Coordinates of C-alpha atoms and ligand atoms in Angstrom, one line a residue:
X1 CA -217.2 -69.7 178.8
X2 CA -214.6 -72.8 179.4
X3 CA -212.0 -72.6 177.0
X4 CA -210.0 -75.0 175.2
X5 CA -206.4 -75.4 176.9
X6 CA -205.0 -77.9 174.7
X7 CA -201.1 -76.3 174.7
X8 CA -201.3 -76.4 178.8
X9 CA -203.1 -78.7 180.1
X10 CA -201.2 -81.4 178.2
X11 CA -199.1 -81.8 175.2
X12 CA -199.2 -84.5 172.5
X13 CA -196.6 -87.2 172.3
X14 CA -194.6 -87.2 169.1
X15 CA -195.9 -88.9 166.2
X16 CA -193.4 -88.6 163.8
X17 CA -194.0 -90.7 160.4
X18 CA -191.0 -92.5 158.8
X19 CA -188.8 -91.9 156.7
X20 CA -187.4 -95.2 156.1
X21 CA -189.6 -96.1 153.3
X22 CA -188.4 -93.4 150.9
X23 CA -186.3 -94.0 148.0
X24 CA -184.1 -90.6 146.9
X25 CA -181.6 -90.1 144.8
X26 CA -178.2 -87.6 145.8
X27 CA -178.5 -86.1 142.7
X28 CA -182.0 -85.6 140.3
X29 CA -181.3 -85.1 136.5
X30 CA -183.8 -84.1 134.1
X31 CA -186.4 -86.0 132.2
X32 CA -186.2 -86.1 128.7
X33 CA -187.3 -88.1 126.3
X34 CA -188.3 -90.7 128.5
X35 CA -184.9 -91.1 130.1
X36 CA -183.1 -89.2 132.9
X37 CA -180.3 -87.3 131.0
X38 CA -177.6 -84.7 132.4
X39 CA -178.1 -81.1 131.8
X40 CA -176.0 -79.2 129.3
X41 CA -175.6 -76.3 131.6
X42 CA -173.6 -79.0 133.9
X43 CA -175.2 -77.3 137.1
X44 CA -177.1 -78.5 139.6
X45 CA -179.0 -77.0 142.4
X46 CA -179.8 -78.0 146.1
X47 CA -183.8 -78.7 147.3
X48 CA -183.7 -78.0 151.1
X49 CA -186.0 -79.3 153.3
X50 CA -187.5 -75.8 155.2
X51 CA -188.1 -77.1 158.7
X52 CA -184.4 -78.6 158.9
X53 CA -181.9 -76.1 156.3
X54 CA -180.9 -79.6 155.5
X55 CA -180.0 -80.2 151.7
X56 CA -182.2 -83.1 150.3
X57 CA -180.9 -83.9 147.3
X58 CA -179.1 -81.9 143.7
X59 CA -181.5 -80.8 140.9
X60 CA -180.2 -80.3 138.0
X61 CA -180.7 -76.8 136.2
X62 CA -182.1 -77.2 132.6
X63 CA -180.8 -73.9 130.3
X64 CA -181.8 -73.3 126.7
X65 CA -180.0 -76.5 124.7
X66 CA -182.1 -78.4 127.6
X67 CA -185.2 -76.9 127.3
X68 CA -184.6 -77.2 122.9
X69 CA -184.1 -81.0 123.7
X70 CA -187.3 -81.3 126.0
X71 CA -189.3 -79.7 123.4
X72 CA -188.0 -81.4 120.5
X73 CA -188.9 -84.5 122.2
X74 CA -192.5 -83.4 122.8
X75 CA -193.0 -82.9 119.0
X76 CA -191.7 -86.1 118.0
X77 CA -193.8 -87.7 120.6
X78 CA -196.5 -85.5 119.6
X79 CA -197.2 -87.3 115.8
X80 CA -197.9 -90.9 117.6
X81 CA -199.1 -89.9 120.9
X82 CA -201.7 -87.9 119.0
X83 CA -203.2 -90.5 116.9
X84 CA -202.6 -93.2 119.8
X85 CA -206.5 -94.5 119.9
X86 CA -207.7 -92.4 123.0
X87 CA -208.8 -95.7 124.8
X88 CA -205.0 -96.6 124.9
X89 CA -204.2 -93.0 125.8
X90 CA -206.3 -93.7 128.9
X91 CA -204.8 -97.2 129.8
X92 CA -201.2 -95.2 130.5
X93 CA -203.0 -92.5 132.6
X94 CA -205.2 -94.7 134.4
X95 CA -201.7 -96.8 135.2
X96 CA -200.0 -93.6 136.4
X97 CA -202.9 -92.9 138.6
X98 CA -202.7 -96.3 140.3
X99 CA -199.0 -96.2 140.3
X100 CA -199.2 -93.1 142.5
X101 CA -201.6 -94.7 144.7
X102 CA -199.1 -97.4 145.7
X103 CA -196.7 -95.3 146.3
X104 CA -199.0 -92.6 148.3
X105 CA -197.3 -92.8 151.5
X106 CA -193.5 -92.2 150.0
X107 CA -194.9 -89.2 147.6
X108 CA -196.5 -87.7 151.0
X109 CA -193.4 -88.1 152.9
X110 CA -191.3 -86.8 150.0
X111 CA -193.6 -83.7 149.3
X112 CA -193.5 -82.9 153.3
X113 CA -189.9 -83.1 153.7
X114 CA -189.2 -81.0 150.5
X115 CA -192.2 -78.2 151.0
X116 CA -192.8 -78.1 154.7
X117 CA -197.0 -79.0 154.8
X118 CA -198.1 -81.0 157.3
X119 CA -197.7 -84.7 156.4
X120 CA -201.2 -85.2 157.6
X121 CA -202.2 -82.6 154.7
X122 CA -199.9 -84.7 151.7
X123 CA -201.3 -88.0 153.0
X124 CA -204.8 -86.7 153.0
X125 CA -205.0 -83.8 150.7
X126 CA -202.1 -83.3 148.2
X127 CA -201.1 -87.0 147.1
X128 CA -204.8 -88.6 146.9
X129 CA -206.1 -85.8 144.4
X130 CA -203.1 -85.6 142.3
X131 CA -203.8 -89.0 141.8
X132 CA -207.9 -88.5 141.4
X133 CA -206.8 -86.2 138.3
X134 CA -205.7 -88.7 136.9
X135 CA -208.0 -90.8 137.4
X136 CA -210.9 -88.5 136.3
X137 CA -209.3 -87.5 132.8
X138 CA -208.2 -91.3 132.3
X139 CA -212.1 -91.2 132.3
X140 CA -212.5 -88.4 129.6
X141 CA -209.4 -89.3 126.8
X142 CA -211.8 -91.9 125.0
X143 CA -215.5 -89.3 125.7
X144 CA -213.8 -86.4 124.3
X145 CA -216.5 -85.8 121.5
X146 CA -219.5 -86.5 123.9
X147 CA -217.7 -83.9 126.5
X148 CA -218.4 -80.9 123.2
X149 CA -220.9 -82.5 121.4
X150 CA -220.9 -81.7 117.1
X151 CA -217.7 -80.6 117.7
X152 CA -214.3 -82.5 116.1
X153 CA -211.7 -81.8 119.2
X154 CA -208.5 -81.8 118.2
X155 CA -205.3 -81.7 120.9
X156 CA -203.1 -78.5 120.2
X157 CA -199.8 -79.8 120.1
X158 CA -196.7 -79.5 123.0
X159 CA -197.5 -77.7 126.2
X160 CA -194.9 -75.9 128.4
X161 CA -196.1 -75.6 132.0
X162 CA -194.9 -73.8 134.8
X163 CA -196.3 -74.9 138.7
X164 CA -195.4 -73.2 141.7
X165 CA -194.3 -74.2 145.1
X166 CA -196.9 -74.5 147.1
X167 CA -198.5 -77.6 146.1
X168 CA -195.9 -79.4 143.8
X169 CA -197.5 -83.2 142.8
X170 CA -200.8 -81.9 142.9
X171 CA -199.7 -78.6 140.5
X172 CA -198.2 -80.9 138.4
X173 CA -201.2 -83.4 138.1
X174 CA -203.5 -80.5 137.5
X175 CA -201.4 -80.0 134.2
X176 CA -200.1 -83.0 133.1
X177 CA -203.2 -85.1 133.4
X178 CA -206.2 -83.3 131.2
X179 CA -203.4 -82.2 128.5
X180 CA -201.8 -86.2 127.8
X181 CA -205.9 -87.1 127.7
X182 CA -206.5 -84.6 125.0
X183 CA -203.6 -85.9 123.0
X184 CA -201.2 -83.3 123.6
X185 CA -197.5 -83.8 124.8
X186 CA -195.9 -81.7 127.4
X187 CA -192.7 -80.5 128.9
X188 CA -193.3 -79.5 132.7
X189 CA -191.1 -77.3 134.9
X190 CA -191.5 -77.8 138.6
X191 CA -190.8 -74.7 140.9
X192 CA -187.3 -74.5 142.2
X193 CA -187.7 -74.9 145.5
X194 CA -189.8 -78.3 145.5
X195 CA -188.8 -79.9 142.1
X196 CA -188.6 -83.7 144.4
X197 CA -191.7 -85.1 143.7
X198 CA -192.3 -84.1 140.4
X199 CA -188.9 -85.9 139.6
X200 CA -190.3 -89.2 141.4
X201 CA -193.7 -88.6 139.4
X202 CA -191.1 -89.0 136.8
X203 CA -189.8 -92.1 137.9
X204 CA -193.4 -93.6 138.0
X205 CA -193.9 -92.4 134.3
X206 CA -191.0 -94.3 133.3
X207 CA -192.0 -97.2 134.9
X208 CA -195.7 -97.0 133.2
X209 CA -194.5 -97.4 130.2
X210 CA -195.4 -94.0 128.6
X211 CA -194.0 -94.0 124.9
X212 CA -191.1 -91.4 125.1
X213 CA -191.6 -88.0 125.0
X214 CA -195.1 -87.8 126.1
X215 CA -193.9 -86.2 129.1
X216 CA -190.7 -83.9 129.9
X217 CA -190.0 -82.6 133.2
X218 CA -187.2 -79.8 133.0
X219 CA -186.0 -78.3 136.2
X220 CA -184.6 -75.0 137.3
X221 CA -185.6 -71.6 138.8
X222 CA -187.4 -68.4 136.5
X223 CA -184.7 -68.3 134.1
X224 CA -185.7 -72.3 133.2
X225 CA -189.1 -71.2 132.8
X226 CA -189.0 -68.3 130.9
X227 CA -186.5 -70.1 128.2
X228 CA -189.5 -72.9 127.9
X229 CA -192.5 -69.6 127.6
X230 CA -190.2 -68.3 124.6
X231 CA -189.1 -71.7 123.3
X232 CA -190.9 -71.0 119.4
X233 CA -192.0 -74.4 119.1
X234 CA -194.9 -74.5 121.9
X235 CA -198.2 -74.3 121.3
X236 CA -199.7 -73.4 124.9
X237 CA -198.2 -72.1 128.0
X238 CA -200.3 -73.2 130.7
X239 CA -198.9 -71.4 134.3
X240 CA -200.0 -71.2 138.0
X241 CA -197.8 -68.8 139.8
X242 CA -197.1 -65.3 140.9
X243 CA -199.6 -62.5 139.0
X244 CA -196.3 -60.5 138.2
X245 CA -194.7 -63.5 136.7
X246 CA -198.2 -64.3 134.8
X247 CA -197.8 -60.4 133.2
X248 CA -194.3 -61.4 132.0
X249 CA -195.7 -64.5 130.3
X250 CA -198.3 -62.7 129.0
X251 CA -196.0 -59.8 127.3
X252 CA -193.7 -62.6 126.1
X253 CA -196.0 -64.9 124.1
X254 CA -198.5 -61.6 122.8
X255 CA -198.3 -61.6 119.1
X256 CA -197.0 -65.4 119.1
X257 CA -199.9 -68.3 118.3
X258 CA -199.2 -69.6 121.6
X259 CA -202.4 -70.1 124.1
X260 CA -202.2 -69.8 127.7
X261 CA -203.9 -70.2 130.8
X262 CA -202.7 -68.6 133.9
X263 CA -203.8 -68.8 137.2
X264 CA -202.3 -66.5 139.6
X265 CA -202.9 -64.9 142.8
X266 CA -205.7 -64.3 145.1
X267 CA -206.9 -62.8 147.9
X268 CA -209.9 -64.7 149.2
X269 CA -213.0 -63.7 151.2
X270 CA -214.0 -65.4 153.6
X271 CA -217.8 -63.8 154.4
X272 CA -219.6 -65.1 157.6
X273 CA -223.1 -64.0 158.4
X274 CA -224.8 -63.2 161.7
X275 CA -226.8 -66.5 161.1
X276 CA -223.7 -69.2 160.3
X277 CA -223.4 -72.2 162.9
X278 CA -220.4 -69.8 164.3
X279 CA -218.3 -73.0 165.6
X280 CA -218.4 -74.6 162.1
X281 CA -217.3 -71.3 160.6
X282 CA -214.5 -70.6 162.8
X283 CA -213.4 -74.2 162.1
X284 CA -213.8 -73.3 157.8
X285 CA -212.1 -69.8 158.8
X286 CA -209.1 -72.3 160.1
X287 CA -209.0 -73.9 157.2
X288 CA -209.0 -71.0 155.2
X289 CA -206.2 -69.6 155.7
X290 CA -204.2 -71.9 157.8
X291 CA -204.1 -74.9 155.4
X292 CA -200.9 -74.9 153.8
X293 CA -199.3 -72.6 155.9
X294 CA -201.5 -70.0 154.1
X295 CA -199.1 -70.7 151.2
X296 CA -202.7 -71.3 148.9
X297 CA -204.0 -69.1 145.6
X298 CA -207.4 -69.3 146.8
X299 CA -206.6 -69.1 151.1
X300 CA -209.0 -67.1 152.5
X301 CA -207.3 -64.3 153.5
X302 CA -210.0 -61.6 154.1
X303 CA -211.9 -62.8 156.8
X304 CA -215.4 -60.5 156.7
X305 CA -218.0 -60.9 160.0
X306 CA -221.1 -59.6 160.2
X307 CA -220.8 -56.8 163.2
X308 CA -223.7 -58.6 165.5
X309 CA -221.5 -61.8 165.5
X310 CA -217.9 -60.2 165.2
X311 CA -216.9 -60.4 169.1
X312 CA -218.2 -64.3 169.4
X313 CA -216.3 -65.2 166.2
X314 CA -212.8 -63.4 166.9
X315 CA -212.8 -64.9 170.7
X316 CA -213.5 -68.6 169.5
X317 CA -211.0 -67.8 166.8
X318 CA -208.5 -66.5 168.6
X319 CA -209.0 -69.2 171.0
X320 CA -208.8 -71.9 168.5
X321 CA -205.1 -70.2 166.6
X322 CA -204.0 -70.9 170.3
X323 CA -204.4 -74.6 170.0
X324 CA -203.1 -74.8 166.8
X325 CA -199.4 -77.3 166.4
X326 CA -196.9 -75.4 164.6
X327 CA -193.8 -77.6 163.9
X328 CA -191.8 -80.8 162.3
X329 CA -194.1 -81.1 159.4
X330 CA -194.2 -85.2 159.4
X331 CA -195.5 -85.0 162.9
X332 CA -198.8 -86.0 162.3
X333 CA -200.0 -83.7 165.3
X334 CA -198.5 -80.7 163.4
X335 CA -201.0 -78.3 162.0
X336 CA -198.9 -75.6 160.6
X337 CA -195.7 -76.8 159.3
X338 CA -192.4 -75.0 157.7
X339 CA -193.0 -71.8 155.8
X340 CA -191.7 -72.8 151.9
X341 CA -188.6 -70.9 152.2
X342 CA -186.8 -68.2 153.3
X343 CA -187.4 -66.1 150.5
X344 CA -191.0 -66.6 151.2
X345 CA -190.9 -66.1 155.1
X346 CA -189.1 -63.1 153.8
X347 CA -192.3 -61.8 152.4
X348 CA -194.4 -63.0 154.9
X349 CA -192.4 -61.0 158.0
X350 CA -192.5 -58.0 155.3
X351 CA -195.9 -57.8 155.5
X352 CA -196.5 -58.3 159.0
X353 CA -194.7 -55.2 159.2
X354 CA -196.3 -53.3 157.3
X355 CA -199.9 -54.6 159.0
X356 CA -198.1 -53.0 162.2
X357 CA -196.8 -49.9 160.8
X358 CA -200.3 -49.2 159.2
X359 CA -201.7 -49.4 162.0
X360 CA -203.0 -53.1 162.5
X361 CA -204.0 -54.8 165.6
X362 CA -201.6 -57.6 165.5
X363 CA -202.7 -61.5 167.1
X364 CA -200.3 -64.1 167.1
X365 CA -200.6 -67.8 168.9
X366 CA -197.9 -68.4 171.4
X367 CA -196.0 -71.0 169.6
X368 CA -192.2 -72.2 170.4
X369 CA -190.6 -72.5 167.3
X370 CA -187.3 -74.3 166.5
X371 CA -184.0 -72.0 165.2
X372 CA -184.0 -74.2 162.4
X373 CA -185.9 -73.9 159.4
X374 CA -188.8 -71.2 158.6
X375 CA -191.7 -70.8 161.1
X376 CA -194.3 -68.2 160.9
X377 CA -196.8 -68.6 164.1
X378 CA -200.7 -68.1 163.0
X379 CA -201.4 -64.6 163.0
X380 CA -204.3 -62.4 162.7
X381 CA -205.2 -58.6 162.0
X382 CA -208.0 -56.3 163.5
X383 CA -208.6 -53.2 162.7
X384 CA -207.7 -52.8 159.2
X385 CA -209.5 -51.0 155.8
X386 CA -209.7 -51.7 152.8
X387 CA -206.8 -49.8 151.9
X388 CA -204.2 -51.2 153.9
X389 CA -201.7 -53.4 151.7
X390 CA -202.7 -56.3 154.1
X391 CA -205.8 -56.3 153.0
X392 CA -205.0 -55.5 149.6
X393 CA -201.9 -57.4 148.1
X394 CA -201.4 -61.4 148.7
X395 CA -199.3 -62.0 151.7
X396 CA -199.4 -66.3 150.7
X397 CA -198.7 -67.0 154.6
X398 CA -200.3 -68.0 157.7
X399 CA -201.4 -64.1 157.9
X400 CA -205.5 -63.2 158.3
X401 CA -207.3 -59.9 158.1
X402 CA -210.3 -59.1 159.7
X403 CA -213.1 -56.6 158.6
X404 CA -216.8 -56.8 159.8
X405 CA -220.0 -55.9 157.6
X406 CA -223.4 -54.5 158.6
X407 CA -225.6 -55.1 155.1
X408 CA -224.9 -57.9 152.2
X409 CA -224.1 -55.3 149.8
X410 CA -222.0 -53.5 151.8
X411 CA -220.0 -57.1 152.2
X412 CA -220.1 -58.1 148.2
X413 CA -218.9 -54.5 147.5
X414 CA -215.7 -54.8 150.2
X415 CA -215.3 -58.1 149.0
X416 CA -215.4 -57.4 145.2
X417 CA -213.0 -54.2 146.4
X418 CA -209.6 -56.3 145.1
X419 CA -207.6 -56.7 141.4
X420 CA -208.1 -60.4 141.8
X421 CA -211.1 -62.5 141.4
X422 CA -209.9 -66.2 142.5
X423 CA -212.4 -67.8 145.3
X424 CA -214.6 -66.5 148.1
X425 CA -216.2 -68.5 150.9
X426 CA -220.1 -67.8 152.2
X427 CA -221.4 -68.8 155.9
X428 CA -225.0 -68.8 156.6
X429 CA -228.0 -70.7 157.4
X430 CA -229.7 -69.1 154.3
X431 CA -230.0 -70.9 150.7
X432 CA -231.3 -67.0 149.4
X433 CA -227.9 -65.4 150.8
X434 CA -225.8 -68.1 149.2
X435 CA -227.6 -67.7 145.5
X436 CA -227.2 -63.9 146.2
X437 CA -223.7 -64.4 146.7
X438 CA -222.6 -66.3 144.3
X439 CA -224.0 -64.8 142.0
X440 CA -222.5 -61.3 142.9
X441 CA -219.7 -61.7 144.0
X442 CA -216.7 -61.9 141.4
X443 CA -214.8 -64.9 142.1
X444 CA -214.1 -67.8 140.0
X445 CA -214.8 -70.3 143.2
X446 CA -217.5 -70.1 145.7
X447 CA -217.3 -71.9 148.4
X448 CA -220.5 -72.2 150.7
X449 CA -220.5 -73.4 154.2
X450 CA -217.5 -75.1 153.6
X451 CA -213.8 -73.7 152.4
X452 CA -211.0 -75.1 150.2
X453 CA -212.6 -78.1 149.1
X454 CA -211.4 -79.7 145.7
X455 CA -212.6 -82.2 143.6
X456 CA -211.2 -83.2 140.0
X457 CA -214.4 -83.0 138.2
X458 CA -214.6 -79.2 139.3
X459 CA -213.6 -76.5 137.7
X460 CA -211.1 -74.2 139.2
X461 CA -210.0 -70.6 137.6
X462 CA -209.9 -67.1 138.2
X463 CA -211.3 -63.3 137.0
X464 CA -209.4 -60.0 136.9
X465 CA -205.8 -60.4 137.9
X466 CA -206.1 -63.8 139.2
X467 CA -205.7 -65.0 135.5
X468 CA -208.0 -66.9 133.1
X469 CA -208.5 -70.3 131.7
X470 CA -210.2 -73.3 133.8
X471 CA -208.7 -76.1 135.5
X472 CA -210.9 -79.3 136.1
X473 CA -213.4 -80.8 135.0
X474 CA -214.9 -80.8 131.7
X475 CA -213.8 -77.1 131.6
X476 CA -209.9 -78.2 131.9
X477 CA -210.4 -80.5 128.9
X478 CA -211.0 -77.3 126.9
X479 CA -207.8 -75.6 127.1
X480 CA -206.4 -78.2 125.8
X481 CA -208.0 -78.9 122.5
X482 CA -209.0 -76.8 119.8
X483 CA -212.1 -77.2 117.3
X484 CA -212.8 -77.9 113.9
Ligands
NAI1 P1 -193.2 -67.3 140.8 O1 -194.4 -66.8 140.1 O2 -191.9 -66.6 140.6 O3 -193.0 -68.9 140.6 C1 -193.9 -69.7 140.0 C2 -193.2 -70.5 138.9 O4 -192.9 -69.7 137.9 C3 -191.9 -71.2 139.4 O5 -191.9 -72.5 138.7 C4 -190.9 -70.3 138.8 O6 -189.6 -70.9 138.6 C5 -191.5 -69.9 137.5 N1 -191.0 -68.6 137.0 C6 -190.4 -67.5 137.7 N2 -190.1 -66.5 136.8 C7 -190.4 -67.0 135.6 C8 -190.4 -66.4 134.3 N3 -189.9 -65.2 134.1 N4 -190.8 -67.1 133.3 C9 -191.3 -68.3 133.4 N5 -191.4 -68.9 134.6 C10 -191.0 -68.3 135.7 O7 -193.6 -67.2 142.4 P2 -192.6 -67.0 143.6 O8 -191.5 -66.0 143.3 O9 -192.1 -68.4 143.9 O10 -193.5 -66.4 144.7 C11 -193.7 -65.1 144.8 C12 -195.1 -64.7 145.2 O11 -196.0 -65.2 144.2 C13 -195.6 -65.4 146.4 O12 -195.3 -64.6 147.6 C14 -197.1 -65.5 146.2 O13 -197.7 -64.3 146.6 C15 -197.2 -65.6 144.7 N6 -197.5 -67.0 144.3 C16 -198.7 -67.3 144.0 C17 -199.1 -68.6 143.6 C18 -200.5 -69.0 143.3 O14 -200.7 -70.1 143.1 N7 -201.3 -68.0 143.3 C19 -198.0 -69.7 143.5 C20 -196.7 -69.2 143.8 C21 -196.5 -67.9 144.2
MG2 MG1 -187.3 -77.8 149.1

């Protein structure tokens, strides 16, 4: 068999986007009340970009008397926001989500530079969607009692949500959107490490016209977030983030009447049968786990292959990790780009290590990686079990292991052997094997033929330790209202 020999043969030419277009600020306050106000804890923080150790810009670090002030505002806003007619609730989100649209290119530059993905994935992945959420529940505010029919939905009050790193705008869409729809107000923290465009979703809020208060964005590291979880004055703590974080929250808020919805970690299978189109399924195994640097809740991290198939599959895989571009993540050639930070590259090299130690077969692309910045080169594991901690824990990094399958229920048991329940991906020709499937298998996501696909009108959630509560769709409107 010929193989690819896209890294020798010939090399791509650079094809850096610019940065000229983009508009930052030295220094980022918070957003409060509608306005950008100093923080009372007078400290601010530096965003780095990963793939240079450069400092960006200065966030500023909201502590308690911040986080008091955010909330405060929400409940003020809360009385007129709440009894805005919902069709003029939807005019302000529809705006935002056109306003984001014209400014696509800088957000994707912005959310590259700040969290390392590939500019190629914020132009065409992370910055379109965060703007189709809007869209979509611009769509719902004014439908609300044909969404839960008999029914008098009601919004629950002020929100404090938490998003992680690894898909900032979009994280912060996800939350924002469906809870201003319902009639809620919220007061949003960003994750520390990529608070950048959150602040310039702020910007674009301003600039909307949203009456004041609506929408508070607080930033800082854990300490910020937990004084916004036990702030007494929230109704609903809606997270995405670590599981062990998502316990803390949990044992913070029991006995309180604050809802929640977390979703947490995962660990993914990926399931390919003997009778998948094998060169479309090592393309969705790419995908998988690769997309995002790995640094994705639902990456499909456990790759499963039928035994008949296993050798084809693990060649053309290995084959196609070698062609894979790891570097300058607004290269629009670049596949992989920086790993988030060092904390997480930390992790990431901690695990490796422990894949080795246990005994793991250890496959890593030749890559040449810059000093600078955080680079983890696609890697992959053979012979593992279901007991090794690779297989086991979530690594959230460009790291893969392998197990093959002879039966469907020996698969569905290995790949129902894990605390979380978050997403799964199924390969094969056959419509029975994919209702079988998905019907067994105890994931919140399915995916079928295809992997880490997203769409706003879809719901998205988890079972077992990867949390509970939907996002999307009609299903995300309902954690954010309550019934009479
Ligand atoms: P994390 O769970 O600490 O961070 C997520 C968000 O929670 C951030 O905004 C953070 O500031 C905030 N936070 C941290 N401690 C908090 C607290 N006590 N109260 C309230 N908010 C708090 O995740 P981290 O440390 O950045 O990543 C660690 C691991 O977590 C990763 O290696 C990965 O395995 C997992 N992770 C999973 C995510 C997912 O979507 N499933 C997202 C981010 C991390
Ligand atoms: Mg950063």
């Amino acid at each position: 068999m010929s193989k690819l020999q896209l890294n020798k043969s010939w090399k791509y030419a650079d094809a850096l986007e610019s940065t000229d277009h983009i508009r930052l600020k030295e220094k980022y306050d918070l957003f409060i009340n509608g306005a950008f106000v100093k923080p009372n804890s007078k400290k601010y923080f530096d965003t780095i970009n990963p793939a240079t150790d450069e400092v960006i810009a200065k966030i500023a670090e909201a502590n308690k008397k911040d986080i008091d002030l955010a909330v405060k505002s929400a409940r003020i806003a809360f009385k007129s926001w709440s009894k805005l007619p919902a069709k003029e609730r939807a005019k302000y989100i529809f705006r935002i989500a056109r306003m984001i649209q014209e400014r696509a290119k800088e957000f994707a530059v912005i959310e590259s530079m700040d969290g390392g993905k590939p500019i190629r994935e914020s132009i065409n992945v992370d910055i379109p969607l965060a703007a189709n959420h809007f869209f979509y529940y611009a769509g719902w505010a004014d439908k609300l009692e044909y969404a839960f029919p008999n029914k008098i939905p009601k919004p629950l009050g002020v929100a404090g949500q938490i998003i992680p790193w690894n898909f900032p705008l979009l994280m912060a869409a996800w939350k924002i959107a469906p809870a201003i729809a319902c009639g809620n107000t919220v007061v949003l923290k960003p994750a520390e490490t990529t608070s950048l465009t959150a602040l310039k979703l702020a910007e674009i809020i301003q600039e909307s016209g949203l009456p004041k208060g609506v929408v508070n964005i607080v930033t800082g590291a854990g300490n910020t977030g937990a004084e916004l979880v036990n702030h007494p004055d929230i109704d609903k703590i809606a997270f995405t983030g670590s599981t062990n974080v998502g316990k803390l929250i949990q044992k913070c808020i029991s006995g309180t009447k604050k809802k929640s919805t977390l979703e947490l970690g995962g660990k993914g299978a990926n399931i390919i049968f003997e009778d998948a189109a094998i060169d479309q399924a090592v393309e969705g195994i790419i995908n998988a786990i690769f997309f995002n640097q790995g640094h994705v809740c639902c990456a499909g991290s456990r790759l499963f292959v039928q035994e008949s198939v296993a050798k084809d599959v693990i060649e053309k895989l290995k084959d196609r990790m070698s062609s894979l571009i790891v570097g300058n993540p607004l290269d629009k050639n670049t596949d992989i780009g920086a790993i988030n930070s060092k904390e997480q590259l930390a992790t990431i090299n901690k695990y490796i290590k422990i894949g080795k130690k246990e005994g793991g077969e250890i496959y890593q692309s030749k890559c040449s990686i810059s000093k600078k910045g955080n680079w983890c080169p696609p890697t992959l594991f053979l012979n593992v079990s279901q007991s090794h901690a690779i297989v086991q824990e979530e690594i959230f990094g460009p790291v893969l292991a392998i197990q093959t399958f002879r039966t469907i229920d020996e698969v569905i048991e290995k790949a129902n052997n894990t605390p979380f329940g978050l997403s799964a991906g199924v390969w094969t020709e056959k419509g029975s094997k994919i209702f079988k499937l998905t019907q067994e298998l105890n994931a919140g996501v399915v995916w079928a033929n295809t992997y880490n696909k997203f769409d706003p009108a879809s719901p998205f959630g988890g079972f077992k330790e990867s949390g509970f509560g939907r996002e999307g769709g009609l299903h995300g409107l309902k954690a954010y209202l309550k019934f009479e």
